[in-house]
Amino acid sequence: MPRPIVVVHGGATRFAEKHHQAILRAVKKAVITGMCVLDKGGSAIDSAEAAIWVLEDTNLFTAGRGAGPNRDGDIEVDAIVMDGNRLESGAVMAVRDIVHPISLARYVLERTPNSQIVGTGADKLYSQMISEGYRKEASRNRTLQTQMAEGCDTVGCVVVDSNGKMVAASSTSGWPGKLPGRVGDSPIIGAGVYANDIAAASCTGKGEQILRIIMGRMAVLFVEEGLEVQAAAEKAMQLLREKTSGEAGLIMADSNGNVAIGFDTTHMPVAVLGHKGDSVYSSMTPSWPLP
Ligand code: ASP
């Protein structure tokens, strides 16, 4: 029986040192929350939504309460959740100013026959989700964002439950000052996120570059072709470097509960729970193998 595992990241970028402690507390809280959901009998998808929700609820990342404005000063957010066992995903893109797009992405997956809903369609779907009582409306209050990271810092998550079922997810407002309507890799199946019954990956970094090599799908494919999950993560990073000018990072897990981490930016805050009893591993610069 595989070990249940929850892994989250807070974006491949560079963060000012004064924010490191708060960021590490947030990623730890996210994995503890995700594991608590699994312990209480929740599914991998329940766990992933809860873990991302915790990160969205801080103003530490360019996601959720920390979402940054586009060129015109509007907030547009993207999110995806992919259920590896069903090979199905739900994603929302360029939704106007909501705090928990991860829940709307899950709504797309579970309550619609579609996989990707964008723009005004997603705005309307959010109202429908709230009026149906699927999730409660979260206050959209934001203190004006002090930029914590030098670039962008999407949040992401990979969960393996005790049956080896995997879910990968991601939530972001994309690059600060982006063109209105711009969508990067994060909510795109196969690019920012991919999961099947073999492995799961959640990527972060320069979205336009990650898209070019469909990084999440490639990373999982490398596991299908026989690589250990850490070797697969490294090969995906190498592919990105060889083919693009991208900087990026990714977290991965396989159906046996093995975890992998790769990044080539200054920081990529990560927390992992489940690889070693009850202790949480967290680091701004995670190293391999995990202690
Ligand atoms: N990949 C995201 C995007 O391009 C940014 C990030 O991961 O920090 O929108």
Short mmCIF file of C-alpha atoms and ligand atoms in Angstrom, two decimals:
data_model
loop_
_atom_site.label_atom_id
_atom_site.label_comp_id
_atom_site.label_asym_id
_atom_site.label_seq_id
_atom_site.Cartn_x
_atom_site.Cartn_y
_atom_site.Cartn_z
CA MET A 1 0.00 0.00 0.00
CA PRO A 2 1.52 3.37 -0.96
CA ARG A 3 2.20 6.06 1.62
CA PRO A 4 -0.20 8.97 1.42
CA ILE A 5 1.82 12.00 0.39
CA VAL A 6 1.04 15.70 0.15
CA VAL A 7 3.54 18.02 -1.57
CA VAL A 8 3.06 21.73 -2.24
CA HIS A 9 5.14 24.45 -3.83
CA GLY A 10 4.89 28.24 -3.66
CA GLY A 11 6.44 29.09 -7.02
CA ALA A 12 9.85 28.98 -8.68
CA THR A 13 11.22 32.50 -8.29
CA ARG A 14 13.22 34.62 -5.85
CA PHE A 15 11.64 35.79 -2.60
CA ALA A 16 12.91 38.58 -0.36
CA GLU A 17 14.42 37.03 2.75
CA LYS A 18 12.13 38.86 5.15
CA HIS A 19 9.20 36.78 3.81
CA HIS A 20 10.85 33.36 4.05
CA GLN A 21 9.56 32.40 7.49
CA ALA A 22 5.97 33.33 6.64
CA ILE A 23 6.18 31.45 3.35
CA LEU A 24 7.55 28.34 5.03
CA ARG A 25 4.80 28.48 7.65
CA ALA A 26 2.22 28.71 4.86
CA VAL A 27 3.51 25.76 2.84
CA LYS A 28 3.76 23.66 6.03
CA LYS A 29 0.20 24.54 6.98
CA ALA A 30 -0.94 23.58 3.49
CA VAL A 31 0.52 20.07 3.61
CA ILE A 32 -0.70 19.49 7.17
CA THR A 33 -4.19 20.53 6.10
CA GLY A 34 -4.05 18.32 3.01
CA MET A 35 -2.92 15.32 5.07
CA CYS A 36 -5.56 15.97 7.71
CA VAL A 37 -8.21 15.76 4.99
CA LEU A 38 -6.80 12.38 3.85
CA ASP A 39 -6.62 11.13 7.47
CA LYS A 40 -10.29 11.97 7.92
CA GLY A 41 -11.21 9.84 4.92
CA GLY A 42 -11.20 12.59 2.30
CA SER A 43 -10.13 11.86 -1.25
CA ALA A 44 -6.95 13.02 -2.95
CA ILE A 45 -8.99 15.69 -4.70
CA ASP A 46 -10.44 16.93 -1.37
CA SER A 47 -6.91 17.07 -0.02
CA ALA A 48 -5.48 18.95 -3.01
CA GLU A 49 -8.30 21.51 -2.95
CA ALA A 50 -7.77 22.06 0.78
CA ALA A 51 -4.00 22.44 0.46
CA ILE A 52 -4.26 24.94 -2.40
CA TRP A 53 -7.05 26.76 -0.56
CA VAL A 54 -4.71 27.37 2.39
CA LEU A 55 -2.09 28.91 0.08
CA GLU A 56 -4.70 30.97 -1.80
CA ASP A 57 -5.93 32.30 1.52
CA THR A 58 -2.61 33.97 2.35
CA ASN A 59 -1.36 37.08 0.57
CA LEU A 60 2.11 35.59 0.22
CA PHE A 61 1.90 34.26 -3.35
CA THR A 62 0.61 35.63 -6.63
CA ALA A 63 -2.50 33.51 -6.23
CA GLY A 64 -5.71 33.88 -4.24
CA ARG A 65 -5.52 36.84 -1.83
CA GLY A 66 -2.06 37.71 -3.11
CA ALA A 67 -3.15 37.80 -6.77
CA GLY A 68 -1.57 40.62 -8.75
CA PRO A 69 -3.23 42.91 -11.31
CA ASN A 70 -2.86 42.64 -15.06
CA ARG A 71 -1.72 45.53 -17.27
CA ASP A 72 -5.10 47.23 -16.91
CA GLY A 73 -5.19 46.88 -13.14
CA ASP A 74 -7.71 44.02 -13.11
CA ILE A 75 -7.19 40.75 -11.32
CA GLU A 76 -7.61 37.63 -13.44
CA VAL A 77 -6.83 34.22 -11.98
CA ASP A 78 -6.34 30.70 -13.31
CA ALA A 79 -6.53 27.28 -11.66
CA ILE A 80 -6.68 23.61 -12.51
CA VAL A 81 -7.19 20.35 -10.69
CA MET A 82 -6.48 17.02 -12.40
CA ASP A 83 -7.64 13.66 -11.13
CA GLY A 84 -5.07 11.17 -12.37
CA ASN A 85 -7.19 8.11 -11.83
CA ARG A 86 -10.06 9.40 -13.91
CA LEU A 87 -7.68 11.18 -16.29
CA GLU A 88 -9.98 14.17 -16.05
CA SER A 89 -9.36 17.77 -15.17
CA GLY A 90 -11.27 20.96 -14.47
CA ALA A 91 -9.73 24.34 -15.17
CA VAL A 92 -10.72 28.00 -15.11
CA MET A 93 -8.80 30.76 -16.81
CA ALA A 94 -8.89 34.55 -16.65
CA VAL A 95 -11.67 34.53 -14.04
CA ARG A 96 -12.21 37.99 -12.57
CA ASP A 97 -11.05 38.54 -9.03
CA ILE A 98 -12.05 35.53 -7.00
CA VAL A 99 -9.99 34.26 -4.09
CA HIS A 100 -10.33 30.50 -4.51
CA PRO A 101 -10.30 29.60 -8.21
CA ILE A 102 -9.22 26.08 -7.19
CA SER A 103 -12.77 25.42 -5.95
CA LEU A 104 -14.22 26.71 -9.22
CA ALA A 105 -11.82 24.45 -11.15
CA ARG A 106 -13.07 21.52 -9.11
CA TYR A 107 -16.65 22.58 -9.83
CA VAL A 108 -15.86 22.47 -13.55
CA LEU A 109 -14.48 18.96 -13.11
CA GLU A 110 -17.32 17.63 -11.00
CA ARG A 111 -20.41 19.55 -12.04
CA THR A 112 -19.99 20.26 -15.74
CA PRO A 113 -19.37 18.05 -18.78
CA ASN A 114 -16.46 20.35 -19.73
CA SER A 115 -12.81 20.67 -18.77
CA GLN A 116 -11.86 24.30 -19.35
CA ILE A 117 -13.96 27.42 -18.86
CA VAL A 118 -12.57 30.90 -19.50
CA GLY A 119 -13.35 34.57 -18.98
CA THR A 120 -16.94 35.71 -18.61
CA GLY A 121 -18.14 32.10 -18.83
CA ALA A 122 -16.05 31.30 -15.78
CA ASP A 123 -17.30 34.44 -14.00
CA LYS A 124 -20.88 33.27 -14.53
CA LEU A 125 -20.04 29.76 -13.45
CA TYR A 126 -18.63 31.17 -10.22
CA SER A 127 -21.99 32.84 -9.46
CA GLN A 128 -23.75 29.56 -10.26
CA MET A 129 -21.39 27.64 -7.96
CA ILE A 130 -22.05 30.05 -5.08
CA SER A 131 -25.82 30.11 -5.62
CA GLU A 132 -25.92 26.31 -5.63
CA GLY A 133 -24.08 26.31 -2.30
CA TYR A 134 -21.22 24.19 -3.69
CA ARG A 135 -18.79 26.55 -1.94
CA LYS A 136 -19.27 29.72 0.10
CA GLU A 137 -18.29 33.09 -1.32
CA ALA A 138 -14.98 34.24 0.20
CA SER A 139 -14.51 37.91 0.96
CA ARG A 140 -12.48 39.46 -1.82
CA ASN A 141 -10.79 41.94 0.51
CA ARG A 142 -7.19 42.44 -0.38
CA THR A 143 -4.66 44.66 1.25
CA LEU A 144 -2.74 46.25 -1.58
CA GLN A 145 -0.16 43.68 -2.45
CA THR A 146 3.43 44.23 -1.56
CA GLN A 147 5.25 42.13 -4.11
CA MET A 148 6.90 39.33 -2.14
CA ALA A 149 8.61 37.64 -5.05
CA GLU A 150 10.79 39.06 -7.79
CA GLY A 151 8.74 37.37 -10.48
CA CYS A 152 5.64 35.31 -10.15
CA ASP A 153 4.87 32.66 -7.61
CA THR A 154 2.11 30.31 -8.54
CA VAL A 155 1.09 27.70 -5.98
CA GLY A 156 0.81 24.00 -6.75
CA CYS A 157 0.17 20.67 -5.15
CA VAL A 158 0.48 16.93 -5.72
CA VAL A 159 -1.35 14.40 -3.56
CA VAL A 160 -1.14 10.59 -3.46
CA ASP A 161 -3.76 8.85 -1.33
CA SER A 162 -3.34 5.46 0.34
CA ASN A 163 -4.76 3.72 -2.73
CA GLY A 164 -2.11 5.30 -4.93
CA LYS A 165 -4.64 7.66 -6.54
CA MET A 166 -3.05 10.93 -7.55
CA VAL A 167 -4.21 14.48 -8.01
CA ALA A 168 -2.22 17.50 -9.17
CA ALA A 169 -3.35 21.12 -8.95
CA SER A 170 -2.26 24.70 -9.45
CA SER A 171 -3.54 28.25 -8.85
CA THR A 172 -2.13 31.58 -10.01
CA SER A 173 -2.76 35.11 -11.19
CA GLY A 174 0.13 34.69 -13.62
CA TRP A 175 2.80 37.27 -14.31
CA PRO A 176 2.30 40.68 -12.73
CA GLY A 177 1.27 43.23 -15.36
CA LYS A 178 0.36 40.51 -17.88
CA LEU A 179 -1.78 41.36 -20.88
CA PRO A 180 -5.48 41.10 -20.04
CA GLY A 181 -6.64 37.62 -20.98
CA ARG A 182 -3.14 36.16 -20.92
CA VAL A 183 -3.05 32.57 -19.73
CA GLY A 184 0.24 30.81 -18.98
CA ASP A 185 0.97 27.15 -18.42
CA SER A 186 -0.50 26.83 -14.95
CA PRO A 187 -4.14 25.95 -15.75
CA ILE A 188 -3.31 24.08 -18.96
CA ILE A 189 -3.54 20.31 -18.75
CA GLY A 190 -0.23 18.73 -19.70
CA ALA A 191 1.74 21.97 -19.32
CA GLY A 192 1.35 23.30 -15.78
CA VAL A 193 -0.19 20.15 -14.37
CA TYR A 194 -0.60 16.52 -15.31
CA ALA A 195 -1.63 13.37 -13.46
CA ASN A 196 -2.50 9.83 -14.44
CA ASP A 197 -2.33 6.46 -12.64
CA ILE A 198 1.49 6.37 -12.85
CA ALA A 199 2.61 9.80 -11.64
CA ALA A 200 1.58 13.40 -11.11
CA ALA A 201 3.38 16.71 -11.66
CA SER A 202 2.74 20.38 -10.89
CA CYS A 203 5.04 22.91 -12.59
CA THR A 204 5.85 26.57 -12.02
CA GLY A 205 7.96 29.21 -13.70
CA LYS A 206 8.01 30.93 -17.08
CA GLY A 207 4.65 29.85 -18.43
CA GLU A 208 5.28 30.66 -22.10
CA GLN A 209 8.37 28.40 -22.00
CA ILE A 210 6.78 25.59 -19.98
CA LEU A 211 3.95 25.44 -22.54
CA ARG A 212 6.43 24.82 -25.36
CA ILE A 213 7.55 21.49 -23.95
CA ILE A 214 4.26 20.49 -22.25
CA MET A 215 6.41 20.02 -19.20
CA GLY A 216 3.94 18.35 -16.83
CA ARG A 217 2.99 15.69 -19.38
CA MET A 218 6.59 15.06 -20.34
CA ALA A 219 7.66 14.63 -16.72
CA VAL A 220 4.96 12.02 -16.16
CA LEU A 221 5.77 10.32 -19.46
CA PHE A 222 9.38 9.90 -18.35
CA VAL A 223 8.12 7.90 -15.35
CA GLU A 224 5.91 5.80 -17.64
CA GLU A 225 9.00 5.07 -19.71
CA GLY A 226 10.77 3.65 -16.66
CA LEU A 227 12.61 6.48 -14.95
CA GLU A 228 12.49 6.94 -11.19
CA VAL A 229 10.38 9.96 -10.39
CA GLN A 230 13.36 12.15 -9.37
CA ALA A 231 15.20 11.28 -12.58
CA ALA A 232 12.03 12.14 -14.50
CA ALA A 233 11.79 15.54 -12.78
CA GLU A 234 15.44 16.26 -13.62
CA LYS A 235 14.96 15.18 -17.23
CA ALA A 236 11.96 17.50 -17.57
CA MET A 237 14.07 20.38 -16.19
CA GLN A 238 16.86 19.52 -18.62
CA LEU A 239 14.43 19.43 -21.54
CA LEU A 240 13.16 22.89 -20.63
CA ARG A 241 16.71 24.25 -20.41
CA GLU A 242 17.76 22.67 -23.72
CA LYS A 243 14.73 23.73 -25.74
CA THR A 244 13.76 27.07 -24.20
CA SER A 245 14.99 30.04 -22.20
CA GLY A 246 12.73 29.00 -19.38
CA GLU A 247 13.37 28.98 -15.69
CA ALA A 248 11.12 26.69 -13.79
CA GLY A 249 10.47 24.14 -11.12
CA LEU A 250 8.21 21.20 -10.52
CA ILE A 251 7.01 18.84 -7.82
CA MET A 252 6.14 15.24 -8.63
CA ALA A 253 5.02 12.02 -7.02
CA ASP A 254 4.41 8.50 -8.29
CA SER A 255 1.73 6.01 -7.33
CA ASN A 256 4.05 4.38 -4.77
CA GLY A 257 4.35 7.65 -2.88
CA ASN A 258 7.84 8.55 -4.09
CA VAL A 259 8.36 12.30 -4.30
CA ALA A 260 10.55 14.40 -6.61
CA ILE A 261 11.50 18.06 -6.76
CA GLY A 262 13.35 20.04 -9.41
CA PHE A 263 13.97 23.77 -9.85
CA ASP A 264 16.58 26.08 -11.30
CA THR A 265 15.49 29.37 -9.74
CA THR A 266 16.88 30.94 -6.58
CA HIS A 267 13.96 29.68 -4.49
CA MET A 268 11.08 27.29 -4.75
CA PRO A 269 9.39 26.95 -1.37
CA VAL A 270 8.24 23.36 -0.93
CA ALA A 271 6.69 21.34 1.86
CA VAL A 272 6.33 17.55 1.87
CA LEU A 273 4.40 15.44 4.34
CA GLY A 274 4.13 11.65 4.34
CA HIS A 275 7.57 10.64 3.13
CA LYS A 276 8.80 10.24 6.70
CA GLY A 277 6.25 9.68 9.45
CA ASP A 278 4.61 12.79 10.78
CA SER A 279 7.43 15.23 10.18
CA VAL A 280 7.04 17.92 7.57
CA TYR A 281 9.97 18.73 5.32
CA SER A 282 9.98 22.34 4.19
CA SER A 283 12.58 24.50 2.52
CA MET A 284 12.94 27.59 0.33
CA THR A 285 15.67 25.72 -1.57
CA PRO A 286 14.65 22.06 -1.34
CA SER A 287 17.48 19.60 -1.81
CA TRP A 288 17.45 16.06 -2.99
CA PRO A 289 17.24 13.38 -1.51
CA LEU A 290 14.75 14.58 1.08
CA PRO A 291 16.12 14.29 4.63
N1 ASP B 1 3.73 29.59 -14.61
C1 ASP B 1 3.06 30.78 -14.14
C2 ASP B 1 2.61 31.60 -15.32
O1 ASP B 1 3.36 31.69 -16.28
C3 ASP B 1 3.91 31.60 -13.26
C4 ASP B 1 4.52 30.84 -12.09
O2 ASP B 1 4.53 29.63 -12.06
O3 ASP B 1 5.02 31.48 -11.15
O4 ASP B 1 1.56 32.19 -15.27
#
